[in-house]
């Protein structure tokens, strides 16, 4: 199976840098059919929860289109970005042994995944079948979050304040919230079924920031696949699925004719208790001649929001099918061993001016490092040998060893994280074992769904408490561990994975709770090339467009303010002299890109490395934070006299303003318009 994404439009390079090298993992190209899909990214209006908003979507649909193929086929996806944001597109890892595969594709920039996602279905090749009786029909079920407000704006506000993120306004099943939300009952998703048939539910969890329980009233579920691999069947009245995971579930329509609720309900084991406490519903509706009930039957079998026991009992049953026809190959001779702590922490804010704990900024990290997105992506910097954008020194263990799961852990040496773009280098074909240790730093323990791009891996062990490197390895499952691409590090516990680094390239690893990823819970693995073309990273295609010569985002270390050039960059530094207040700055005559912001004093040597030059917000007014800074860029292409001022009227009255005069160009269309002939003197 090979999946090739082709992209066009202004943000071509940003898209291609992630997508083209992702195709390395889709390397089992066989003699099958060829499928082509056109994805048009654009803003689409949706009305939900009694309000209408514009959402970023693919082909005007939420969730997005389903990609379907058989094992051995080739899939081409042409992506046309007509929207407001630059995005990368990511397809979860595909490998050649997949016969049953429910995967999903999604946008991977900031929180754009909220509405840009869809299922990717792989069917068995001709002449083969499933290791269970073939289901009569299949149905895609996608869970997601819905926000009344613009998700990207909410994220910008959160990152600016340094506090907690805004919770969703609802969850949705196949794009619809269901009966228990305002203005939603008429559009509740209904799955029509025939008595006596068995259905394969291909379930995708694209919810932003929380795990989900799922159940169908009075019906048992049988888990048969997970993240594209077969598992030993698990019969249960519910499932628990994390963001980023996919599951294949059988359900038999063998109950009395009627209507039965399907519930998607949040599962939360953290301490902050800041999540959307609502339930999405759909209806499992039998066809036939009967009087419809006044209300569907409710699930009595779905666990509560905080039911850690039910979640743990479900997860601990995961085992690969590991049959003769569907064998596994757990690597045994480990050559690279890592111990990685997973923590929520803080970054210091000057004078406690942020909205996080103790006036600091909420952050998260791995081994006490909060990942910082560089101005040039790591893939390009590595491939083109550009220095200064990442540091190949991600540590194999945390800086401090302590009682990771103890209570009341708030000391600065544990809770204050370092910020940087540190990556881990891996030799080609290295056998890698990573133990992830959950922590209770700042009393913030919760489970973390970790996802690694470019690889599938075996989860060979997990447990509660602090990992013991002498006794816990004795409990490893090396016979039939689940093979997945996303797994949960349990609250106040640990999990160990193994994989072979046989996919050269640059691969992101991150928590699939988007807010944790935005706070810095991620890192990058760079797998070096092997000794041949077949074991080396693919070069960019010959037809890859280059950047426009005078692109607004062509980077250089410019002075703080340059006038008279085509591109202007201004860094505004907030101060605490006399008044201590944020300042909303407005520039007449132009919209501008907000390419950077931060707290403390602006460092013109260090800060530009972290500018967002991929998808910065486009505004005409921006807030300069107290004791912080903000950097804007704009194209000086509107000749005239333009006022720059602060939109607090008293500050404007006190003369917090200036004027930009943009000189005429050489051509008439580049000159200030003359005065109208009838203008009064």
CSV table of N, CA and C in Angstrom, one decimal, residues 141 143 171-173 176-181 188-189 201 203 212-219 221 237-241 259-266 278-284 295-305:
chain,number,residue,atom,x,y,z
A,141,UNK,N,-17.4,5.3,12.1
A,141,UNK,CA,-17.9,6.1,13.2
A,141,UNK,C,-16.7,7.0,13.6
A,143,UNK,N,-15.4,10.2,16.1
A,143,UNK,CA,-15.7,11.1,17.2
A,143,UNK,C,-14.8,12.3,17.0
A,171,UNK,N,-19.2,17.2,22.0
A,171,UNK,CA,-18.6,16.1,21.2
A,171,UNK,C,-19.5,15.8,20.1
A,172,UNK,N,-19.0,15.2,19.1
A,172,UNK,CA,-19.9,14.8,17.9
A,172,UNK,C,-19.6,13.4,17.5
A,173,UNK,N,-20.6,12.7,17.0
A,173,UNK,CA,-20.5,11.4,16.3
A,173,UNK,C,-20.9,11.6,14.9
A,176,UNK,N,-22.3,15.1,14.3
A,176,UNK,CA,-23.5,15.6,14.9
A,176,UNK,C,-23.4,15.4,16.4
A,177,UNK,N,-23.8,16.4,17.2
A,177,UNK,CA,-23.7,16.3,18.7
A,177,UNK,C,-24.7,15.3,19.3
A,178,UNK,N,-25.9,15.2,18.7
A,178,UNK,CA,-26.9,14.3,19.3
A,178,UNK,C,-28.0,14.9,20.1
A,179,UNK,N,-28.8,14.1,20.7
A,179,UNK,CA,-30.1,14.5,21.4
A,179,UNK,C,-29.9,15.4,22.6
A,180,UNK,N,-28.8,15.4,23.2
A,180,UNK,CA,-28.7,16.0,24.5
A,180,UNK,C,-28.0,17.4,24.5
A,181,UNK,N,-28.0,18.0,23.3
A,181,UNK,CA,-27.5,19.3,23.1
A,181,UNK,C,-28.6,20.2,22.5
A,188,UNK,N,-29.4,14.4,14.7
A,188,UNK,CA,-28.7,13.3,15.4
A,188,UNK,C,-28.4,12.2,14.3
A,189,UNK,N,-27.2,11.7,14.4
A,189,UNK,CA,-26.8,10.6,13.4
A,189,UNK,C,-27.5,9.3,13.7
A,201,UNK,N,-17.8,-1.9,12.8
A,201,UNK,CA,-17.7,-0.5,13.1
A,201,UNK,C,-16.2,-0.1,13.0
A,203,UNK,N,-14.0,2.7,13.9
A,203,UNK,CA,-14.1,3.8,14.8
A,203,UNK,C,-12.8,4.6,14.8
A,212,UNK,N,-12.3,8.7,25.2
A,212,UNK,CA,-13.7,8.5,25.1
A,212,UNK,C,-14.1,7.1,25.4
A,213,UNK,N,-15.2,6.9,26.2
A,213,UNK,CA,-15.9,5.6,26.3
A,213,UNK,C,-16.9,5.6,25.1
A,214,UNK,N,-17.2,4.4,24.6
A,214,UNK,CA,-18.3,4.2,23.6
A,214,UNK,C,-19.0,3.0,23.9
A,215,UNK,N,-20.4,3.0,23.8
A,215,UNK,CA,-21.2,1.9,24.1
A,215,UNK,C,-22.5,2.0,23.3
A,216,UNK,N,-23.1,0.8,23.0
A,216,UNK,CA,-24.4,0.8,22.4
A,216,UNK,C,-25.4,0.1,23.3
A,217,UNK,N,-26.5,0.7,23.6
A,217,UNK,CA,-27.4,0.2,24.6
A,217,UNK,C,-27.7,-1.3,24.3
A,218,UNK,N,-27.6,-2.2,25.3
A,218,UNK,CA,-28.0,-3.6,25.3
A,218,UNK,C,-27.2,-4.4,24.3
A,219,UNK,N,-26.2,-3.9,23.7
A,219,UNK,CA,-25.4,-4.7,22.7
A,219,UNK,C,-24.0,-4.8,23.1
A,221,UNK,N,-20.0,-5.4,22.3
A,221,UNK,CA,-19.0,-5.1,21.2
A,221,UNK,C,-17.9,-6.1,21.3
A,237,UNK,N,-18.9,-4.7,26.9
A,237,UNK,CA,-20.1,-3.8,26.8
A,237,UNK,C,-19.7,-2.4,26.4
A,238,UNK,N,-18.4,-2.1,26.4
A,238,UNK,CA,-18.0,-0.7,26.1
A,238,UNK,C,-16.5,-0.8,25.5
A,239,UNK,N,-16.0,0.2,24.9
A,239,UNK,CA,-14.6,0.4,24.6
A,239,UNK,C,-14.1,1.7,25.2
A,240,UNK,N,-12.8,1.8,25.3
A,240,UNK,CA,-12.2,3.1,25.7
A,240,UNK,C,-11.1,3.4,24.6
A,241,UNK,N,-11.2,4.6,24.0
A,241,UNK,CA,-10.3,4.9,22.9
A,241,UNK,C,-9.8,6.3,23.1
A,259,UNK,N,-35.0,1.3,18.8
A,259,UNK,CA,-34.0,2.3,18.7
A,259,UNK,C,-33.1,2.3,19.9
A,260,UNK,N,-31.8,2.2,19.7
A,260,UNK,CA,-30.9,2.1,20.9
A,260,UNK,C,-29.8,3.2,20.8
A,261,UNK,N,-29.6,3.9,21.9
A,261,UNK,CA,-28.6,5.0,21.9
A,261,UNK,C,-27.2,4.4,21.7
A,262,UNK,N,-26.4,5.1,20.9
A,262,UNK,CA,-24.9,5.0,21.0
A,262,UNK,C,-24.4,6.2,21.7
A,263,UNK,N,-23.6,6.0,22.7
A,263,UNK,CA,-23.0,7.1,23.5
A,263,UNK,C,-21.5,7.2,23.3
A,264,UNK,N,-21.0,8.4,23.1
A,264,UNK,CA,-19.6,8.7,23.2
A,264,UNK,C,-19.4,9.6,24.4
A,265,UNK,N,-18.8,9.1,25.4
A,265,UNK,CA,-18.7,9.8,26.7
A,265,UNK,C,-17.3,10.0,27.1
A,266,UNK,N,-16.9,11.2,27.7
A,266,UNK,CA,-15.5,11.4,28.0
A,266,UNK,C,-15.1,10.6,29.2
A,278,UNK,N,-20.0,16.5,28.8
A,278,UNK,CA,-21.2,16.3,28.1
A,278,UNK,C,-21.1,14.9,27.3
A,279,UNK,N,-22.2,14.5,26.7
A,279,UNK,CA,-22.2,13.2,26.1
A,279,UNK,C,-22.8,13.3,24.7
A,280,UNK,N,-22.0,12.8,23.7
A,280,UNK,CA,-22.6,12.8,22.3
A,280,UNK,C,-23.4,11.5,22.1
A,281,UNK,N,-24.4,11.6,21.3
A,281,UNK,CA,-25.3,10.4,21.1
A,281,UNK,C,-25.6,10.3,19.6
A,282,UNK,N,-25.8,9.0,19.2
A,282,UNK,CA,-26.3,8.6,17.9
A,282,UNK,C,-27.3,7.5,18.2
A,283,UNK,N,-28.0,7.1,17.1
A,283,UNK,CA,-29.1,6.1,17.3
A,283,UNK,C,-28.8,4.9,16.4
A,284,UNK,N,-28.7,3.7,17.1
A,284,UNK,CA,-28.6,2.4,16.4
A,284,UNK,C,-30.0,1.9,16.2
A,295,UNK,N,-38.7,7.2,22.9
A,295,UNK,CA,-37.3,7.6,23.2
A,295,UNK,C,-36.4,6.3,23.0
A,296,UNK,N,-35.2,6.4,22.5
A,296,UNK,CA,-34.3,5.3,22.3
A,296,UNK,C,-34.0,4.7,23.7
A,297,UNK,N,-33.5,3.5,23.7
A,297,UNK,CA,-33.1,2.8,25.0
A,297,UNK,C,-31.7,3.4,25.4
A,298,UNK,N,-31.5,3.7,26.6
A,298,UNK,CA,-30.3,4.3,27.1
A,298,UNK,C,-29.3,3.2,27.5
A,299,UNK,N,-28.0,3.4,27.2
A,299,UNK,CA,-26.9,2.5,27.7
A,299,UNK,C,-26.8,2.5,29.2
A,300,UNK,N,-26.9,1.4,29.8
A,300,UNK,CA,-26.7,1.3,31.3
A,300,UNK,C,-25.3,0.8,31.5
A,301,UNK,N,-24.6,0.5,30.4
A,301,UNK,CA,-23.3,-0.2,30.5
A,301,UNK,C,-22.1,0.6,30.3
A,302,UNK,N,-22.3,1.9,30.1
A,302,UNK,CA,-21.2,2.8,29.8
A,302,UNK,C,-20.6,3.4,31.1
A,303,UNK,N,-19.3,3.3,31.3
A,303,UNK,CA,-18.7,3.8,32.5
A,303,UNK,C,-18.9,5.3,32.7
A,304,UNK,N,-18.7,5.8,33.9
A,304,UNK,CA,-18.8,7.2,34.2
A,304,UNK,C,-17.5,8.0,33.8
A,305,UNK,N,-17.6,9.3,33.9
A,305,UNK,CA,-16.5,10.1,33.4
A,305,UNK,C,-15.1,9.8,34.1
